[in-house]
Coordinates of C-alpha atoms and ligand atoms in Angstrom, one line a residue:
M1 CA 15.8 -22.2 -4.0
E2 CA 16.2 -19.0 -5.0
L3 CA 15.2 -15.9 -3.6
P4 CA 11.5 -15.2 -4.6
Q5 CA 11.0 -12.4 -6.6
N6 CA 9.0 -9.2 -5.7
P7 CA 6.6 -8.5 -8.7
F8 CA 5.8 -5.1 -7.0
R9 CA 8.9 -3.8 -6.6
R10 CA 9.9 -5.0 -10.3
S11 CA 6.6 -3.0 -11.5
L12 CA 7.8 0.6 -10.8
D13 CA 9.5 0.9 -13.9
G14 CA 7.6 4.2 -14.6
N15 CA 4.6 3.1 -16.1
T16 CA 1.4 4.0 -14.1
R17 CA 0.6 0.7 -12.1
Y18 CA -3.1 0.5 -11.1
G19 CA -3.9 -1.5 -8.2
C20 CA -7.4 -1.7 -5.5
W21 CA -8.0 -2.2 -1.8
A22 CA -8.2 -5.4 0.0
G23 CA -10.5 -4.8 2.7
F24 CA -12.5 -7.9 3.5
G25 CA -9.5 -10.0 5.4
T26 CA -10.1 -13.3 3.7
G27 CA -8.3 -14.9 1.1
Y28 CA -11.3 -15.9 -0.5
A29 CA -12.2 -12.4 -1.5
T30 CA -8.6 -11.5 -1.9
E31 CA -7.9 -14.3 -4.2
I32 CA -11.2 -12.9 -6.3
L33 CA -9.8 -9.2 -6.8
A34 CA -6.0 -11.6 -8.3
T35 CA -8.0 -12.4 -10.6
T36 CA -9.1 -9.2 -12.1
G37 CA -5.9 -7.4 -14.0
F38 CA -4.9 -5.4 -11.1
D39 CA -1.7 -4.4 -11.0
W40 CA -1.2 -4.7 -7.2
L41 CA -3.6 -5.6 -4.6
L42 CA -3.6 -3.4 -1.0
I43 CA -4.0 -6.4 2.1
D44 CA -5.4 -3.3 4.7
G45 CA -3.9 -4.3 8.3
E46 CA -4.7 -0.7 9.1
H47 CA -8.2 -0.1 8.5
A48 CA -9.6 -3.8 7.6
P49 CA -10.1 -6.6 10.0
N50 CA -6.5 -8.2 9.7
T51 CA -4.5 -10.3 11.5
V52 CA -1.0 -12.2 10.8
P53 CA -2.9 -14.9 9.8
S54 CA -5.5 -13.8 7.5
I55 CA -2.9 -11.7 5.7
L56 CA -0.9 -14.6 5.7
S57 CA -4.0 -16.6 3.9
Q58 CA -4.6 -13.3 1.6
L59 CA -0.7 -13.7 0.8
Q60 CA -1.3 -17.7 0.0
A61 CA -4.3 -17.1 -2.0
V62 CA -2.6 -14.7 -4.2
A63 CA 0.4 -16.0 -4.8
P64 CA -0.6 -17.9 -8.3
Y65 CA -1.6 -14.6 -9.5
P66 CA -0.2 -11.6 -11.5
S67 CA -1.5 -9.1 -9.0
A68 CA 1.6 -8.0 -6.7
P69 CA 0.7 -7.9 -2.8
V70 CA 1.3 -5.0 -0.9
V71 CA 0.7 -5.3 3.1
R72 CA -0.4 -2.1 5.2
T73 CA 0.6 -2.5 8.8
V74 CA -1.6 -1.1 11.5
N75 CA 1.1 0.9 12.7
H76 CA 5.0 1.4 13.1
D77 CA 5.5 -1.5 15.2
P78 CA 8.9 -3.5 14.8
A79 CA 7.9 -7.1 16.3
L80 CA 4.4 -6.6 13.8
I81 CA 6.4 -5.9 10.9
K82 CA 9.0 -8.7 11.8
Q83 CA 6.0 -11.0 11.9
L84 CA 4.6 -9.9 8.5
L85 CA 8.1 -9.9 6.6
D86 CA 8.2 -13.8 8.3
I87 CA 4.9 -14.6 7.1
G88 CA 6.6 -13.8 3.4
A89 CA 5.0 -10.2 3.1
Q90 CA 7.8 -8.5 0.5
T91 CA 6.3 -5.2 0.0
L92 CA 4.9 -3.0 2.9
M93 CA 3.0 0.3 3.3
I94 CA 3.3 1.9 6.7
P95 CA 1.1 4.6 7.7
M96 CA 1.6 7.6 9.1
V97 CA 5.1 8.5 9.0
D98 CA 6.2 12.2 9.3
T99 CA 9.6 12.2 9.9
A100 CA 12.8 11.3 8.2
E101 CA 13.9 9.5 11.6
Q102 CA 10.7 7.6 11.9
A103 CA 10.9 6.1 8.5
A104 CA 15.1 5.6 8.8
R105 CA 14.1 3.1 12.0
L106 CA 11.4 1.4 10.1
V107 CA 13.9 0.5 7.3
A108 CA 16.2 -0.6 9.9
A109 CA 12.7 -2.9 11.3
T110 CA 13.2 -4.6 7.8
R111 CA 17.1 -5.4 8.1
Y112 CA 19.0 -8.1 9.2
P113 CA 21.8 -6.5 11.8
P114 CA 24.8 -5.2 11.0
H115 CA 22.0 -2.8 8.9
G116 CA 19.2 -3.1 11.1
F117 CA 17.4 -5.5 13.6
R118 CA 15.1 -7.6 12.5
G119 CA 15.1 -10.9 14.1
V120 CA 16.1 -14.3 12.6
G121 CA 12.6 -16.5 12.3
G122 CA 15.0 -18.9 10.1
G123 CA 13.5 -22.3 9.1
L124 CA 10.1 -21.1 11.0
T125 CA 9.3 -18.8 8.1
R126 CA 7.1 -18.7 4.9
A127 CA 9.5 -16.4 3.9
T128 CA 12.6 -18.2 4.0
R129 CA 10.5 -21.1 2.7
W130 CA 11.4 -22.5 5.9
D131 CA 15.2 -22.5 4.8
G132 CA 14.8 -23.5 1.3
V133 CA 15.7 -20.1 0.5
E134 CA 19.8 -19.8 -0.4
N135 CA 21.3 -17.3 1.1
Y136 CA 18.1 -15.4 2.9
L137 CA 19.8 -13.5 5.9
A138 CA 22.0 -11.9 3.2
R139 CA 19.7 -11.5 0.3
A140 CA 16.4 -10.7 1.9
H141 CA 16.5 -7.0 1.2
E142 CA 16.9 -6.9 -2.3
E143 CA 13.6 -8.5 -2.9
L144 CA 11.7 -5.9 -0.4
C145 CA 9.8 -2.9 -0.9
L146 CA 9.1 -0.3 1.8
I147 CA 6.8 2.0 1.0
V148 CA 6.3 5.0 3.6
Q149 CA 2.6 6.7 4.0
V150 CA 2.8 10.4 3.8
E151 CA -0.6 11.7 5.3
S152 CA 0.0 14.9 7.4
R153 CA 0.9 18.7 7.6
T154 CA 4.5 17.5 8.9
G155 CA 4.7 14.1 6.4
V156 CA 4.1 17.0 3.9
D157 CA 6.4 19.5 5.3
N158 CA 9.4 16.8 5.7
A159 CA 8.4 14.9 2.2
E160 CA 12.1 15.2 0.5
A161 CA 13.9 13.8 3.7
I162 CA 11.1 11.2 3.9
A163 CA 11.9 10.4 0.3
A164 CA 15.5 10.8 0.0
T165 CA 15.9 8.3 3.4
E166 CA 18.0 4.9 2.1
G167 CA 16.0 1.8 2.5
V168 CA 12.5 3.9 1.5
D169 CA 11.6 3.0 -1.9
A170 CA 8.2 4.8 -2.3
V171 CA 5.8 7.4 -0.7
F172 CA 2.2 7.1 -0.3
V173 CA 0.0 9.9 -0.2
G174 CA -3.0 9.0 2.0
P175 CA -4.9 11.4 0.6
V176 CA -8.2 11.1 3.0
D177 CA -5.9 11.5 6.6
L178 CA -4.1 14.5 5.1
S179 CA -7.4 16.4 4.1
T180 CA -8.8 15.8 6.8
G181 CA -5.8 16.9 9.0
V182 CA -5.6 20.2 7.4
G183 CA -9.1 20.8 7.6
H184 CA -10.5 19.6 4.6
A185 CA -12.0 16.9 6.0
G186 CA -13.1 14.2 3.3
N187 CA -11.8 16.7 0.3
P188 CA -8.7 15.8 -0.7
N189 CA -9.8 18.0 -3.9
H190 CA -9.4 21.2 -2.0
P191 CA -6.9 23.5 -3.7
D192 CA -4.9 23.5 -0.6
V193 CA -4.7 19.6 -0.7
Q194 CA -3.7 19.7 -4.0
A195 CA -0.7 21.5 -3.8
M196 CA 0.2 19.1 -0.9
I197 CA -0.3 15.6 -2.8
R198 CA 1.8 17.6 -5.9
R199 CA 4.7 18.5 -3.7
T200 CA 4.9 15.5 -2.2
L201 CA 5.1 13.4 -5.3
E202 CA 7.7 16.5 -6.8
A203 CA 9.9 15.5 -3.9
T204 CA 9.5 11.6 -4.0
H205 CA 10.6 12.0 -7.6
A206 CA 13.4 14.3 -6.8
A207 CA 15.0 11.5 -4.2
G208 CA 14.3 9.2 -7.2
K209 CA 11.9 6.7 -5.7
A210 CA 8.0 6.0 -6.7
A211 CA 5.0 7.8 -5.5
G212 CA 1.8 6.2 -5.0
I213 CA -1.7 7.8 -4.0
L214 CA -5.0 5.9 -2.9
A215 CA -8.0 7.5 -6.0
P216 CA -10.9 5.6 -6.2
A217 CA -12.7 8.3 -8.6
E218 CA -11.9 8.2 -11.7
A219 CA -11.4 11.8 -12.6
D220 CA -8.9 12.0 -10.0
A221 CA -7.0 8.5 -10.9
R222 CA -6.5 10.0 -14.4
R223 CA -5.2 13.1 -13.1
Y224 CA -2.9 11.5 -10.7
A225 CA -1.8 9.2 -13.5
Q226 CA -0.6 12.4 -15.8
W227 CA 1.3 14.3 -12.9
G228 CA 3.0 11.0 -12.8
F229 CA 2.3 9.0 -9.9
D230 CA 3.7 5.6 -10.2
F231 CA 1.1 3.7 -8.5
I232 CA -2.6 4.4 -8.2
A233 CA -5.1 2.5 -6.0
V234 CA -8.3 2.9 -8.1
G235 CA -10.7 1.1 -6.3
I236 CA -11.7 -0.7 -2.5
D237 CA -13.4 -3.8 -2.7
I238 CA -15.8 -2.6 -0.3
S239 CA -17.1 0.3 -1.7
L240 CA -17.4 -1.7 -5.3
L241 CA -19.3 -4.2 -3.4
H242 CA -21.4 -1.7 -1.5
Q243 CA -22.0 1.0 -4.8
A244 CA -22.4 -2.2 -6.9
A245 CA -25.4 -3.6 -4.4
I246 CA -27.2 -0.4 -4.5
E247 CA -26.9 0.2 -8.5
T248 CA -28.6 -3.0 -8.4
I249 CA -31.5 -2.6 -5.7
S250 CA -32.8 0.7 -6.8
R251 CA -33.5 -0.6 -9.9
Y252 CA -36.5 -2.4 -8.1
K253 CA -37.1 -0.6 -5.6
S254 CA -37.7 3.7 -5.5
D255 CA -36.5 4.1 -1.9
I256 CA -33.0 3.2 -1.8
P257 CA -30.6 5.8 -0.5
L258 CA -28.0 6.5 -2.9
P259 CA -24.5 6.6 -2.0
T260 CA -23.5 10.2 -0.7
S261 CA -20.0 10.5 -1.1
S262 CA -18.5 11.6 -4.7
L263 CA -14.8 9.8 -4.1
G264 CA -15.8 6.6 -3.6
Y265 CA -14.0 5.9 -0.7
Ligands
LIG301 O1 -5.7 8.6 4.0 C1 -5.5 8.4 3.5 O2 -6.3 8.4 2.3 C2 -5.3 6.5 3.2 O3 -4.4 6.0 3.9 C3 -6.5 5.3 3.2 C4 -7.7 4.9 3.6 O4 -7.0 4.9 4.9 C5 -8.4 4.1 3.5 O5 -8.8 3.3 4.2 C6 -9.6 5.1 2.8 O6 -10.8 4.2 2.4

Protein backbone atom coordinates (compact mmCIF):
# COMPACT_ATOMS: atom_id res chain seq x y z
CA MET A 1 0.00 0.00 0.00
CA GLU A 2 0.93 3.65 -0.41
CA LEU A 3 2.43 5.61 2.49
CA PRO A 4 -0.55 7.10 4.40
CA GLN A 5 -0.85 10.85 3.84
CA ASN A 6 -0.47 13.27 6.73
CA PRO A 7 -3.62 15.41 6.72
CA PHE A 8 -2.19 17.93 9.20
CA ARG A 9 0.96 18.59 7.19
CA ARG A 10 -1.09 18.91 4.02
CA SER A 11 -3.55 21.32 5.69
CA LEU A 12 -0.85 23.95 6.35
CA ASP A 13 -1.54 26.01 3.25
CA GLY A 14 -1.78 29.54 4.67
CA ASN A 15 -5.38 29.28 5.90
CA THR A 16 -5.77 29.26 9.68
CA ARG A 17 -6.56 25.76 10.96
CA TYR A 18 -8.52 25.48 14.20
CA GLY A 19 -7.87 22.70 16.67
CA CYS A 20 -8.80 21.40 20.10
CA TRP A 21 -6.72 19.95 22.92
CA ALA A 22 -7.66 16.36 23.68
CA GLY A 23 -6.86 15.73 27.30
CA PHE A 24 -9.06 12.87 28.45
CA GLY A 25 -6.64 10.18 27.38
CA THR A 26 -9.27 7.92 25.86
CA GLY A 27 -10.20 7.02 22.31
CA TYR A 28 -13.85 7.43 23.22
CA ALA A 29 -13.57 11.12 24.19
CA THR A 30 -11.15 11.98 21.40
CA GLU A 31 -13.41 10.30 18.85
CA ILE A 32 -16.27 12.55 19.99
CA LEU A 33 -14.08 15.58 19.27
CA ALA A 34 -13.17 14.16 15.87
CA THR A 35 -16.84 14.22 14.84
CA THR A 36 -17.33 17.91 15.61
CA GLY A 37 -15.41 19.73 12.88
CA PHE A 38 -12.08 20.72 14.41
CA ASP A 39 -9.33 20.71 11.78
CA TRP A 40 -6.86 19.09 14.17
CA LEU A 41 -6.71 17.54 17.62
CA LEU A 42 -3.80 17.68 20.05
CA ILE A 43 -3.47 14.35 21.85
CA ASP A 44 -1.58 15.62 24.86
CA GLY A 45 1.14 13.34 26.18
CA GLU A 46 2.70 16.14 28.24
CA HIS A 47 0.02 17.13 30.73
CA ALA A 48 -2.79 14.62 30.15
CA PRO A 49 -2.82 11.08 31.57
CA ASN A 50 -1.61 9.47 28.34
CA THR A 51 0.65 6.52 27.62
CA VAL A 52 1.78 5.00 24.32
CA PRO A 53 -1.18 2.53 24.34
CA SER A 54 -3.73 5.26 25.13
CA ILE A 55 -2.31 7.44 22.33
CA LEU A 56 -2.52 4.45 19.96
CA SER A 57 -6.20 3.94 20.77
CA GLN A 58 -6.87 7.64 20.08
CA LEU A 59 -5.04 7.52 16.73
CA GLN A 60 -7.16 4.53 15.79
CA ALA A 61 -10.34 6.22 17.02
CA VAL A 62 -9.88 9.39 14.97
CA ALA A 63 -8.54 7.71 11.83
CA PRO A 64 -11.93 7.61 10.02
CA TYR A 65 -12.60 11.34 10.58
CA PRO A 66 -11.23 14.50 8.95
CA SER A 67 -9.73 15.94 12.19
CA ALA A 68 -5.97 15.47 11.93
CA PRO A 69 -4.20 14.09 15.01
CA VAL A 70 -1.16 15.82 16.49
CA VAL A 71 0.63 13.99 19.33
CA ARG A 72 2.48 15.94 22.00
CA THR A 73 5.33 14.14 23.76
CA VAL A 74 6.15 14.52 27.43
CA ASN A 75 9.84 15.19 26.71
CA HIS A 76 12.61 14.91 24.10
CA ASP A 77 13.35 11.21 24.64
CA PRO A 78 14.26 9.66 21.24
CA ALA A 79 13.04 6.25 22.46
CA LEU A 80 9.57 7.67 23.12
CA ILE A 81 9.61 9.53 19.79
CA LYS A 82 10.44 6.21 18.10
CA GLN A 83 7.52 4.47 19.81
CA LEU A 84 5.08 7.23 18.87
CA LEU A 85 6.20 7.19 15.24
CA ASP A 86 5.99 3.40 15.21
CA ILE A 87 2.34 3.42 16.38
CA GLY A 88 1.58 5.68 13.43
CA ALA A 89 1.75 9.24 14.78
CA GLN A 90 2.82 11.37 11.81
CA THR A 91 2.69 14.78 13.46
CA LEU A 92 4.58 15.27 16.69
CA MET A 93 4.65 18.34 18.92
CA ILE A 94 7.66 18.48 21.23
CA PRO A 95 7.52 20.80 24.26
CA MET A 96 10.23 23.07 25.68
CA VAL A 97 12.58 23.50 22.74
CA ASP A 98 15.07 26.25 23.58
CA THR A 99 17.84 25.93 21.02
CA ALA A 100 18.47 24.99 17.40
CA GLU A 101 20.74 22.17 18.62
CA GLN A 102 17.84 20.62 20.50
CA ALA A 103 15.62 21.05 17.45
CA ALA A 104 18.19 19.39 15.17
CA ARG A 105 18.50 16.40 17.53
CA LEU A 106 14.70 16.04 17.55
CA VAL A 107 14.67 16.04 13.76
CA ALA A 108 17.36 13.34 13.76
CA ALA A 109 15.27 11.26 16.18
CA THR A 110 12.50 11.15 13.57
CA ARG A 111 14.72 10.16 10.60
CA TYR A 112 16.29 6.86 9.66
CA PRO A 113 20.06 6.67 9.04
CA PRO A 114 21.92 8.25 7.35
CA HIS A 115 19.68 11.30 7.99
CA GLY A 116 19.10 10.52 11.67
CA PHE A 117 19.06 7.71 14.20
CA ARG A 118 15.47 6.41 14.34
CA GLY A 119 15.52 2.68 14.95
CA VAL A 120 13.78 0.38 12.48
CA GLY A 121 10.62 -1.30 13.75
CA GLY A 122 9.67 -2.70 10.35
CA GLY A 123 6.82 -5.18 10.25
CA LEU A 124 6.11 -4.78 13.98
CA THR A 125 4.72 -1.32 13.49
CA ARG A 126 1.39 0.26 12.63
CA ALA A 127 3.36 3.05 10.90
CA THR A 128 4.40 0.60 8.19
CA ARG A 129 0.97 -1.05 8.29
CA TRP A 130 2.83 -4.13 9.40
CA ASP A 131 5.22 -3.99 6.46
CA GLY A 132 2.45 -3.23 4.00
CA VAL A 133 3.68 0.27 3.06
CA GLU A 134 5.97 0.28 0.07
CA ASN A 135 9.33 1.93 0.64
CA TYR A 136 8.47 3.07 4.16
CA LEU A 137 12.13 3.42 5.19
CA ALA A 138 12.93 5.72 2.27
CA ARG A 139 9.69 7.69 2.33
CA ALA A 140 8.50 7.97 5.96
CA HIS A 141 9.87 11.51 6.41
CA GLU A 142 7.75 12.82 3.49
CA GLU A 143 4.59 12.53 5.56
CA LEU A 144 5.98 13.44 8.98
CA CYS A 145 5.46 16.85 10.52
CA LEU A 146 7.63 18.03 13.39
CA ILE A 147 6.29 20.87 15.51
CA VAL A 148 8.59 22.27 18.20
CA GLN A 149 7.28 24.33 21.06
CA VAL A 150 8.87 27.65 21.95
CA GLU A 151 7.80 28.51 25.46
CA SER A 152 10.70 30.21 27.26
CA ARG A 153 12.67 33.43 27.00
CA THR A 154 15.63 31.45 25.66
CA GLY A 155 13.42 29.81 23.08
CA VAL A 156 12.10 33.18 21.92
CA ASP A 157 15.66 34.57 21.75
CA ASN A 158 16.59 31.59 19.55
CA ALA A 159 13.35 31.52 17.57
CA GLU A 160 14.98 32.36 14.21
CA ALA A 161 17.53 29.55 14.50
CA ILE A 162 15.01 27.05 15.85
CA ALA A 163 12.52 27.77 13.08
CA ALA A 164 15.23 27.64 10.41
CA THR A 165 16.39 24.17 11.50
CA GLU A 166 16.04 21.80 8.57
CA GLY A 167 13.34 19.27 9.29
CA VAL A 168 11.40 21.51 11.68
CA ASP A 169 8.04 22.06 10.00
CA ALA A 170 6.35 24.36 12.49
CA VAL A 171 6.79 26.26 15.74
CA PHE A 172 4.07 26.28 18.38
CA VAL A 173 4.11 28.97 21.04
CA GLY A 174 3.24 27.76 24.55
CA PRO A 175 1.68 30.91 25.99
CA VAL A 176 1.14 29.57 29.50
CA ASP A 177 4.68 28.37 30.08
CA LEU A 178 6.12 31.40 28.31
CA SER A 179 4.18 33.90 30.41
CA THR A 180 4.89 31.99 33.60
CA GLY A 181 8.60 31.72 32.84
CA VAL A 182 9.01 35.44 32.31
CA GLY A 183 7.22 36.46 35.49
CA HIS A 184 3.64 36.94 34.26
CA ALA A 185 2.12 33.69 35.49
CA GLY A 186 -1.19 32.93 33.81
CA ASN A 187 -1.16 36.20 31.85
CA PRO A 188 -0.11 35.61 28.24
CA ASN A 189 -1.85 38.88 27.39
CA HIS A 190 0.74 40.95 29.25
CA PRO A 191 2.28 43.32 26.65
CA ASP A 192 5.79 41.89 27.16
CA VAL A 193 4.53 38.37 26.51
CA GLN A 194 2.46 39.49 23.52
CA ALA A 195 5.62 41.04 22.05
CA MET A 196 7.49 37.76 22.53
CA ILE A 197 4.66 35.81 20.90
CA ARG A 198 4.66 38.17 17.91
CA ARG A 199 8.41 37.97 17.60
CA THR A 200 8.26 34.16 17.55
CA LEU A 201 5.52 34.24 14.91
CA GLU A 202 7.54 36.58 12.71
CA ALA A 203 10.75 34.55 13.11
CA THR A 204 8.86 31.39 12.20
CA HIS A 205 7.31 32.90 9.09
CA ALA A 206 10.66 34.43 8.08
CA ALA A 207 12.03 30.87 8.04
CA GLY A 208 9.13 29.80 5.82
CA LYS A 209 7.60 27.61 8.53
CA ALA A 210 4.10 27.43 10.00
CA ALA A 211 3.28 28.92 13.40
CA GLY A 212 0.75 27.70 15.94
CA ILE A 213 -0.53 28.74 19.35
CA LEU A 214 -3.03 27.82 22.07
CA ALA A 215 -5.79 30.40 22.61
CA PRO A 216 -8.95 29.11 24.28
CA ALA A 217 -10.33 32.64 24.77
CA GLU A 218 -12.10 33.74 21.57
CA ALA A 219 -10.72 37.29 21.53
CA ASP A 220 -7.17 35.92 21.77
CA ALA A 221 -7.77 33.35 19.02
CA ARG A 222 -9.23 35.96 16.68
CA ARG A 223 -6.30 38.32 17.29
CA TYR A 224 -3.77 35.56 16.64
CA ALA A 225 -5.62 34.58 13.46
CA GLN A 226 -5.37 38.20 12.33
CA TRP A 227 -1.67 38.24 13.11
CA GLY A 228 -1.30 35.27 10.76
CA PHE A 229 -0.96 32.21 12.99
CA ASP A 230 -1.43 29.13 10.82
CA PHE A 231 -2.95 26.82 13.42
CA ILE A 232 -4.66 27.74 16.65
CA ALA A 233 -6.02 25.49 19.39
CA VAL A 234 -9.25 27.26 20.32
CA GLY A 235 -10.49 24.81 22.92
CA ILE A 236 -9.42 22.31 25.56
CA ASP A 237 -11.87 19.42 25.95
CA ILE A 238 -11.36 19.16 29.72
CA SER A 239 -12.07 22.89 30.17
CA LEU A 240 -15.06 22.75 27.81
CA LEU A 241 -16.64 19.99 29.92
CA HIS A 242 -15.78 21.76 33.18
CA GLN A 243 -17.23 25.07 32.01
CA ALA A 244 -20.37 23.50 30.54
CA ALA A 245 -20.94 21.49 33.72
CA ILE A 246 -20.65 24.58 35.92
CA GLU A 247 -22.88 26.64 33.64
CA THR A 248 -25.49 23.88 33.61
CA ILE A 249 -25.70 23.30 37.35
CA SER A 250 -25.51 27.02 38.16
CA ARG A 251 -28.82 27.49 36.33
CA TYR A 252 -30.42 25.45 39.11
CA LYS A 253 -28.24 26.21 42.14
CA SER A 254 -27.09 29.65 43.24
CA ASP A 255 -24.08 28.57 45.34
CA ILE A 256 -21.86 27.26 42.53
CA PRO A 257 -18.58 29.23 42.27
CA LEU A 258 -18.01 30.40 38.69
CA PRO A 259 -14.64 29.70 37.01
CA THR A 260 -12.07 32.37 37.89
CA SER A 261 -9.90 32.17 34.75
CA SER A 262 -10.98 34.23 31.77
CA LEU A 263 -8.36 32.59 29.57
CA GLY A 264 -10.16 29.26 29.41
CA TYR A 265 -7.17 27.12 30.50
O1 LIG B 1 2.58 26.66 27.64
C1 LIG B 1 1.51 26.42 27.06
O2 LIG B 1 0.61 27.24 26.89
C2 LIG B 1 1.33 25.07 26.55
O3 LIG B 1 2.27 24.43 26.16
C3 LIG B 1 -0.01 24.46 26.64
C4 LIG B 1 -0.24 23.98 28.05
O4 LIG B 1 0.67 22.95 28.30
C5 LIG B 1 -1.64 23.52 28.21
O5 LIG B 1 -1.65 22.23 28.70
C6 LIG B 1 -2.39 24.44 29.10
O6 LIG B 1 -3.62 23.94 29.43
